Amino acid sequence: MQTNISKIGLVLSGGGAKGAYQVGIVRFLAEAGINIQAVSGASIGALNGAIIANAKNLNEASEQLEHLWQLLAIESPLKLNTSSIIPYLGFAMLMGAERLSPVAMEIKLAYEKIKDSGVFEGISYLDGFEISILDHSPIRDLINRYITQHQLHNGLPLYVSAYESDGVDVDLFNIIMAATGISDTKASEFFHVQSFPIEQQQDIIFASAALPFLFAAQKINGKSYSDGGLGGWQKAQGNTPITPLIEKENCTHIIVTHLTDGSLWNRYDFPNTTILEVRPKQPIAKEAMIKDLLGFKASKINQWIDQGYDDAKRCIGNVKRVLDQQIESKSAIEKRQVALQELDNDGFSLSLFADE
């Protein structure tokens, strides 16, 4: 597949625990011998992307991702931030709620329940994101087992999306407005991780995964940034960060993965790039949106890994076979021309070989 393709990029969208689906996709790419030369990610996709960028090759990345997600299946990385136990109790009301439709109503319900509970009173969000019910440290510790500062800094180009925050309450309100179709969120920004000092690179990655209210925002150049998937909500601009791979890395072929069923992201918005999408044949989400985002359970994770592998094989496998056949055909033609030229140089008659 490498002969006719100058540069392949990989886009890993966000979706919480459903990021296990991307593990199966990477496994297929590794088995198929498809070489990724740049990667971008949003939210959980940024974390998976960091492991890929850090690895020596895609085979190693696949093995490390499999190992990491099996650990996540054994023990959830979600740890309660004890300083925010009260808002957590309000948020937990949603965890037992029945699935609502559409997704926008789930977001609205979560916001209204938490706000009406009174836990926001007397707390300022606009200066520093003081509310974060979950602690980043467990998943940071896990990621650090597979990422070293030096290897990541010298690894594949890694881009992540992040959303400049206006405060938890404002951000949640804007998400509700976008999800209900009233307005859109502002665009997310894209950051080239290796362009930052080594000691800041992990903060850049975790900024992309800082879902408002759940995790604390991270500082980038003095500004607060949260989950990159929030930007350009209605067209998944931030959650599907393909732009830097086109504009910065000049990727000619890009594999785009989706974790959100029915994503409104449209590959025809990028007509000058060959895009291969991996979309789930069957819905990934089985329960309420929040439960699937935070559902680090063995049964789900293994199911999503297998589903990602099968969907990648379905979406990319046939294309790769055609490209391989084209390469073999081109190689055969080139060998034939060389053989004919050698015969010609030796003075043999080419009448039996010449094209009519």
mmCIF file of C-alpha atoms in Angstrom, residues 38-278:
data_model
loop_
_atom_site.group_PDB
_atom_site.id
_atom_site.type_symbol
_atom_site.label_atom_id
_atom_site.label_comp_id
_atom_site.label_asym_id
_atom_site.label_seq_id
_atom_site.Cartn_x
_atom_site.Cartn_y
_atom_site.Cartn_z
ATOM 1 C CA ALA A 38 1.064 11.270 11.223
ATOM 2 C CA VAL A 39 -1.758 11.072 13.759
ATOM 3 C CA SER A 40 -4.322 13.418 15.241
ATOM 4 C CA GLY A 41 -6.834 12.873 18.012
ATOM 5 C CA ALA A 42 -9.549 14.381 20.142
ATOM 6 C CA SER A 43 -10.282 13.478 23.762
ATOM 7 C CA ILE A 44 -9.751 9.710 24.192
ATOM 8 C CA GLY A 45 -8.448 9.725 20.621
ATOM 9 C CA ALA A 46 -5.685 12.096 21.745
ATOM 10 C CA LEU A 47 -4.628 9.615 24.430
ATOM 11 C CA ASN A 48 -4.674 6.684 22.012
ATOM 12 C CA GLY A 49 -2.875 8.848 19.470
ATOM 13 C CA ALA A 50 -0.126 9.665 21.953
ATOM 14 C CA ILE A 51 0.643 5.968 22.381
ATOM 15 C CA ILE A 52 0.762 5.512 18.605
ATOM 16 C CA ALA A 53 3.041 8.537 18.167
ATOM 17 C CA ASN A 54 5.312 7.303 20.944
ATOM 18 C CA ALA A 55 5.699 3.733 19.633
ATOM 19 C CA LYS A 56 8.527 2.593 17.361
ATOM 20 C CA ASN A 57 6.044 1.227 14.828
ATOM 21 C CA LEU A 58 2.366 0.383 14.475
ATOM 22 C CA ASN A 59 2.860 -3.207 15.614
ATOM 23 C CA GLU A 60 4.294 -1.982 18.908
ATOM 24 C CA ALA A 61 1.534 0.627 19.188
ATOM 25 C CA SER A 62 -1.108 -2.050 18.662
ATOM 26 C CA GLU A 63 0.371 -4.262 21.364
ATOM 27 C CA GLN A 64 0.636 -1.400 23.829
ATOM 28 C CA LEU A 65 -2.899 -0.209 23.183
ATOM 29 C CA GLU A 66 -4.241 -3.738 23.680
ATOM 30 C CA HIS A 67 -2.348 -4.078 26.949
ATOM 31 C CA LEU A 68 -3.439 -0.659 28.201
ATOM 32 C CA TRP A 69 -7.116 -1.221 27.456
ATOM 33 C CA GLN A 70 -7.087 -4.628 29.083
ATOM 34 C CA LEU A 71 -5.810 -2.907 32.211
ATOM 35 C CA LEU A 72 -8.620 -0.369 31.897
ATOM 36 C CA ALA A 73 -11.059 -3.278 31.639
ATOM 37 C CA ILE A 74 -9.759 -4.730 34.900
ATOM 38 C CA GLU A 75 -9.730 -1.499 36.853
ATOM 39 C CA SER A 76 -11.520 1.680 35.789
ATOM 40 C CA PRO A 77 -9.244 4.736 35.635
ATOM 41 C CA LEU A 78 -12.030 6.968 36.937
ATOM 42 C CA LYS A 79 -11.274 8.280 40.394
ATOM 43 C CA LEU A 80 -13.558 10.618 42.309
ATOM 44 C CA ASN A 81 -12.128 14.023 43.074
ATOM 45 C CA THR A 82 -13.025 14.190 46.759
ATOM 46 C CA SER A 83 -12.974 17.996 46.783
ATOM 47 C CA SER A 84 -15.988 17.927 44.471
ATOM 48 C CA ILE A 85 -18.030 15.160 46.094
ATOM 49 C CA ILE A 86 -21.216 17.232 46.294
ATOM 50 C CA PRO A 87 -21.481 18.031 42.574
ATOM 51 C CA TYR A 88 -20.579 14.413 41.869
ATOM 52 C CA LEU A 89 -23.653 13.263 43.776
ATOM 53 C CA GLY A 90 -25.770 15.547 41.657
ATOM 54 C CA PHE A 91 -24.205 14.238 38.481
ATOM 55 C CA ALA A 92 -24.667 10.647 39.621
ATOM 56 C CA MET A 93 -28.429 11.130 39.273
ATOM 57 C CA LEU A 94 -27.951 10.840 35.525
ATOM 58 C CA MET A 95 -25.975 7.616 35.780
ATOM 59 C CA GLY A 96 -29.069 5.645 36.718
ATOM 60 C CA ALA A 97 -31.409 7.433 34.350
ATOM 61 C CA GLU A 98 -33.022 5.642 31.444
ATOM 62 C CA ARG A 99 -31.686 6.383 28.020
ATOM 63 C CA LEU A 100 -33.115 9.559 26.539
ATOM 64 C CA SER A 101 -33.386 10.509 22.908
ATOM 65 C CA PRO A 102 -32.046 12.457 21.217
ATOM 66 C CA VAL A 103 -28.574 12.790 22.691
ATOM 67 C CA ALA A 104 -29.136 16.516 23.140
ATOM 68 C CA MET A 105 -31.846 15.819 25.707
ATOM 69 C CA GLU A 106 -29.382 13.775 27.767
ATOM 70 C CA ILE A 107 -26.972 16.694 27.891
ATOM 71 C CA LYS A 108 -29.763 19.103 28.738
ATOM 72 C CA LEU A 109 -31.128 16.823 31.455
ATOM 73 C CA ALA A 110 -27.696 16.458 33.055
ATOM 74 C CA TYR A 111 -27.166 20.203 33.081
ATOM 75 C CA GLU A 112 -30.616 20.992 34.465
ATOM 76 C CA LYS A 113 -30.446 18.375 37.219
ATOM 77 C CA ILE A 114 -27.049 19.539 38.412
ATOM 78 C CA LYS A 115 -27.953 23.206 38.221
ATOM 79 C CA ASP A 116 -31.323 22.767 39.949
ATOM 80 C CA SER A 117 -29.700 20.826 42.773
ATOM 81 C CA GLY A 118 -28.028 24.042 43.925
ATOM 82 C CA VAL A 119 -24.507 22.640 43.978
ATOM 83 C CA PHE A 120 -23.281 25.434 41.708
ATOM 84 C CA GLU A 121 -24.232 28.196 44.153
ATOM 85 C CA GLY A 122 -21.310 30.216 45.448
ATOM 86 C CA ILE A 123 -18.800 28.526 43.151
ATOM 87 C CA SER A 124 -16.982 30.395 40.404
ATOM 88 C CA TYR A 125 -16.194 28.491 37.231
ATOM 89 C CA LEU A 126 -14.980 31.302 35.075
ATOM 90 C CA ASP A 127 -11.656 31.507 36.896
ATOM 91 C CA GLY A 128 -9.901 28.191 36.908
ATOM 92 C CA PHE A 129 -12.438 25.401 36.529
ATOM 93 C CA GLU A 130 -12.819 24.694 40.221
ATOM 94 C CA ILE A 131 -15.409 21.967 39.565
ATOM 95 C CA SER A 132 -14.041 18.626 38.380
ATOM 96 C CA ILE A 133 -15.655 15.520 39.811
ATOM 97 C CA LEU A 134 -13.011 13.128 38.461
ATOM 98 C CA ASP A 135 -9.266 13.022 38.985
ATOM 99 C CA HIS A 136 -6.922 12.731 35.980
ATOM 100 C CA SER A 137 -4.094 11.137 37.929
ATOM 101 C CA PRO A 138 -5.032 7.418 37.571
ATOM 102 C CA ILE A 139 -5.188 7.542 33.794
ATOM 103 C CA ARG A 140 -2.097 9.757 33.677
ATOM 104 C CA ASP A 141 -0.225 7.103 35.624
ATOM 105 C CA LEU A 142 -1.384 4.407 33.187
ATOM 106 C CA ILE A 143 -0.481 6.438 30.109
ATOM 107 C CA ASN A 144 2.963 7.133 31.569
ATOM 108 C CA ARG A 145 3.695 3.399 31.446
ATOM 109 C CA TYR A 146 3.609 3.575 27.653
ATOM 110 C CA ILE A 147 4.857 7.086 26.916
ATOM 111 C CA THR A 148 8.296 8.493 27.548
ATOM 112 C CA GLN A 149 9.035 12.164 27.015
ATOM 113 C CA HIS A 150 11.968 11.551 24.684
ATOM 114 C CA GLN A 151 10.205 8.974 22.487
ATOM 115 C CA LEU A 152 7.058 11.050 22.152
ATOM 116 C CA HIS A 153 9.054 14.164 21.321
ATOM 117 C CA ASN A 154 10.844 12.300 18.522
ATOM 118 C CA GLY A 155 7.898 10.180 17.447
ATOM 119 C CA LEU A 156 5.245 10.554 14.775
ATOM 120 C CA PRO A 157 3.798 14.048 14.400
ATOM 121 C CA LEU A 158 0.892 14.237 16.864
ATOM 122 C CA TYR A 159 -1.874 16.819 16.760
ATOM 123 C CA VAL A 160 -4.681 17.185 19.277
ATOM 124 C CA SER A 161 -7.743 19.390 19.370
ATOM 125 C CA ALA A 162 -8.625 21.489 22.416
ATOM 126 C CA TYR A 163 -11.456 23.892 23.166
ATOM 127 C CA GLU A 164 -10.721 27.246 24.778
ATOM 128 C CA SER A 165 -13.034 27.372 27.767
ATOM 129 C CA ASP A 166 -15.270 30.206 28.874
ATOM 130 C CA GLY A 167 -16.043 28.421 32.152
ATOM 131 C CA VAL A 168 -17.936 25.213 32.931
ATOM 132 C CA ASP A 169 -21.373 26.775 33.095
ATOM 133 C CA VAL A 170 -20.945 28.735 29.853
ATOM 134 C CA ASP A 171 -19.409 25.755 28.054
ATOM 135 C CA LEU A 172 -22.259 23.444 29.070
ATOM 136 C CA PHE A 173 -24.829 26.014 28.002
ATOM 137 C CA ASN A 174 -23.165 26.394 24.597
ATOM 138 C CA ILE A 175 -23.081 22.612 24.158
ATOM 139 C CA ILE A 176 -26.804 22.419 24.873
ATOM 140 C CA MET A 177 -27.505 25.172 22.363
ATOM 141 C CA ALA A 178 -25.407 23.393 19.722
ATOM 142 C CA ALA A 179 -26.825 19.933 20.419
ATOM 143 C CA THR A 180 -30.390 21.235 20.092
ATOM 144 C CA GLY A 181 -29.514 22.949 16.809
ATOM 145 C CA ILE A 182 -30.042 26.500 18.036
ATOM 146 C CA SER A 183 -26.426 27.568 17.532
ATOM 147 C CA ASP A 184 -22.971 26.060 17.185
ATOM 148 C CA THR A 185 -19.976 26.031 19.491
ATOM 149 C CA LYS A 186 -16.877 27.909 18.449
ATOM 150 C CA ALA A 187 -14.179 25.939 16.672
ATOM 151 C CA SER A 188 -11.612 23.909 18.557
ATOM 152 C CA GLU A 189 -7.937 24.724 18.118
ATOM 153 C CA PHE A 190 -5.316 22.251 16.918
ATOM 154 C CA PHE A 191 -1.985 21.860 18.658
ATOM 155 C CA HIS A 192 1.130 20.113 17.399
ATOM 156 C CA VAL A 193 2.260 18.351 20.557
ATOM 157 C CA GLN A 194 5.951 18.096 19.656
ATOM 158 C CA SER A 195 6.143 21.865 19.104
ATOM 159 C CA PHE A 196 5.797 22.405 22.848
ATOM 160 C CA PRO A 197 8.544 21.920 25.441
ATOM 161 C CA ILE A 198 8.806 18.298 26.503
ATOM 162 C CA GLU A 199 7.566 18.995 30.014
ATOM 163 C CA GLN A 200 4.334 20.563 28.674
ATOM 164 C CA GLN A 201 3.413 17.940 26.093
ATOM 165 C CA GLN A 202 1.408 15.701 28.381
ATOM 166 C CA ASP A 203 -0.682 18.656 29.580
ATOM 167 C CA ILE A 204 -1.509 19.456 25.949
ATOM 168 C CA ILE A 205 -2.720 15.895 25.420
ATOM 169 C CA PHE A 206 -4.813 15.863 28.583
ATOM 170 C CA ALA A 207 -6.335 19.233 27.747
ATOM 171 C CA SER A 208 -7.918 17.505 24.767
ATOM 172 C CA ALA A 209 -9.544 14.966 27.091
ATOM 173 C CA ALA A 210 -10.750 17.364 29.806
ATOM 174 C CA LEU A 211 -14.508 16.978 29.472
ATOM 175 C CA PRO A 212 -16.128 19.916 31.293
ATOM 176 C CA PHE A 213 -17.370 19.228 34.811
ATOM 177 C CA LEU A 214 -15.787 15.757 34.775
ATOM 178 C CA PHE A 215 -12.120 16.776 34.497
ATOM 179 C CA ALA A 216 -10.237 19.963 35.242
ATOM 180 C CA ALA A 217 -9.206 22.098 32.279
ATOM 181 C CA GLN A 218 -5.531 22.375 31.407
ATOM 182 C CA LYS A 219 -3.490 25.493 30.750
ATOM 183 C CA ILE A 220 -2.005 26.110 27.312
ATOM 184 C CA ASN A 221 -0.125 29.374 26.861
ATOM 185 C CA GLY A 222 -1.900 30.805 29.876
ATOM 186 C CA LYS A 223 -5.418 29.947 28.697
ATOM 187 C CA SER A 224 -7.779 27.235 29.947
ATOM 188 C CA TYR A 225 -8.611 24.479 27.482
ATOM 189 C CA SER A 226 -10.977 21.538 27.730
ATOM 190 C CA ASP A 227 -12.168 18.609 25.631
ATOM 191 C CA GLY A 228 -11.352 19.138 21.974
ATOM 192 C CA GLY A 229 -14.526 17.380 20.866
ATOM 193 C CA LEU A 230 -16.644 20.358 21.975
ATOM 194 C CA GLY A 231 -15.585 22.647 19.140
ATOM 195 C CA GLY A 232 -17.629 23.046 15.957
ATOM 196 C CA TRP A 233 -20.198 20.690 17.481
ATOM 197 C CA GLN A 234 -22.646 20.524 14.601
ATOM 198 C CA LYS A 235 -20.053 19.273 12.092
ATOM 199 C CA ALA A 236 -17.712 17.534 14.578
ATOM 200 C CA GLN A 237 -14.908 19.933 13.644
ATOM 201 C CA GLY A 238 -13.032 19.445 16.893
ATOM 202 C CA ASN A 239 -13.997 15.834 17.468
ATOM 203 C CA THR A 240 -12.640 14.781 14.062
ATOM 204 C CA PRO A 241 -9.377 16.740 13.794
ATOM 205 C CA ILE A 242 -8.410 16.100 10.202
ATOM 206 C CA THR A 243 -7.459 19.695 9.332
ATOM 207 C CA PRO A 244 -3.876 19.693 10.687
ATOM 208 C CA LEU A 245 -3.057 16.465 8.863
ATOM 209 C CA ILE A 246 -4.074 18.135 5.617
ATOM 210 C CA GLU A 247 -2.744 21.647 6.175
ATOM 211 C CA LYS A 248 0.345 20.946 8.291
ATOM 212 C CA GLU A 249 1.411 17.426 7.320
ATOM 213 C CA ASN A 250 0.212 17.374 3.693
ATOM 214 C CA CYS A 251 -1.194 13.872 4.083
ATOM 215 C CA THR A 252 -2.507 12.574 0.776
ATOM 216 C CA HIS A 253 -4.520 9.712 2.287
ATOM 217 C CA ILE A 254 -6.208 9.872 5.679
ATOM 218 C CA ILE A 255 -8.002 7.176 7.669
ATOM 219 C CA VAL A 256 -10.742 8.706 9.816
ATOM 220 C CA THR A 257 -12.295 6.798 12.712
ATOM 221 C CA HIS A 258 -15.656 7.608 14.272
ATOM 222 C CA LEU A 259 -16.897 6.693 17.755
ATOM 223 C CA THR A 260 -20.155 8.626 17.625
ATOM 224 C CA ASP A 261 -22.905 6.826 15.766
ATOM 225 C CA GLY A 262 -24.238 8.985 12.949
ATOM 226 C CA SER A 263 -21.456 11.582 13.163
ATOM 227 C CA LEU A 264 -22.325 14.637 11.054
ATOM 228 C CA TRP A 265 -18.700 15.021 9.971
ATOM 229 C CA ASN A 266 -18.571 14.990 6.159
ATOM 230 C CA ARG A 267 -15.538 13.842 4.176
ATOM 231 C CA TYR A 268 -16.791 15.787 1.134
ATOM 232 C CA ASP A 269 -15.780 18.968 2.939
ATOM 233 C CA PHE A 270 -12.209 17.936 2.082
ATOM 234 C CA PRO A 271 -12.355 17.217 -1.667
ATOM 235 C CA ASN A 272 -8.612 17.291 -2.322
ATOM 236 C CA THR A 273 -7.736 14.492 0.097
ATOM 237 C CA THR A 274 -8.411 10.786 -0.254
ATOM 238 C CA ILE A 275 -10.278 9.818 2.910
ATOM 239 C CA LEU A 276 -11.094 6.337 4.151
ATOM 240 C CA GLU A 277 -13.679 6.349 6.927
ATOM 241 C CA VAL A 278 -14.208 3.642 9.512
#
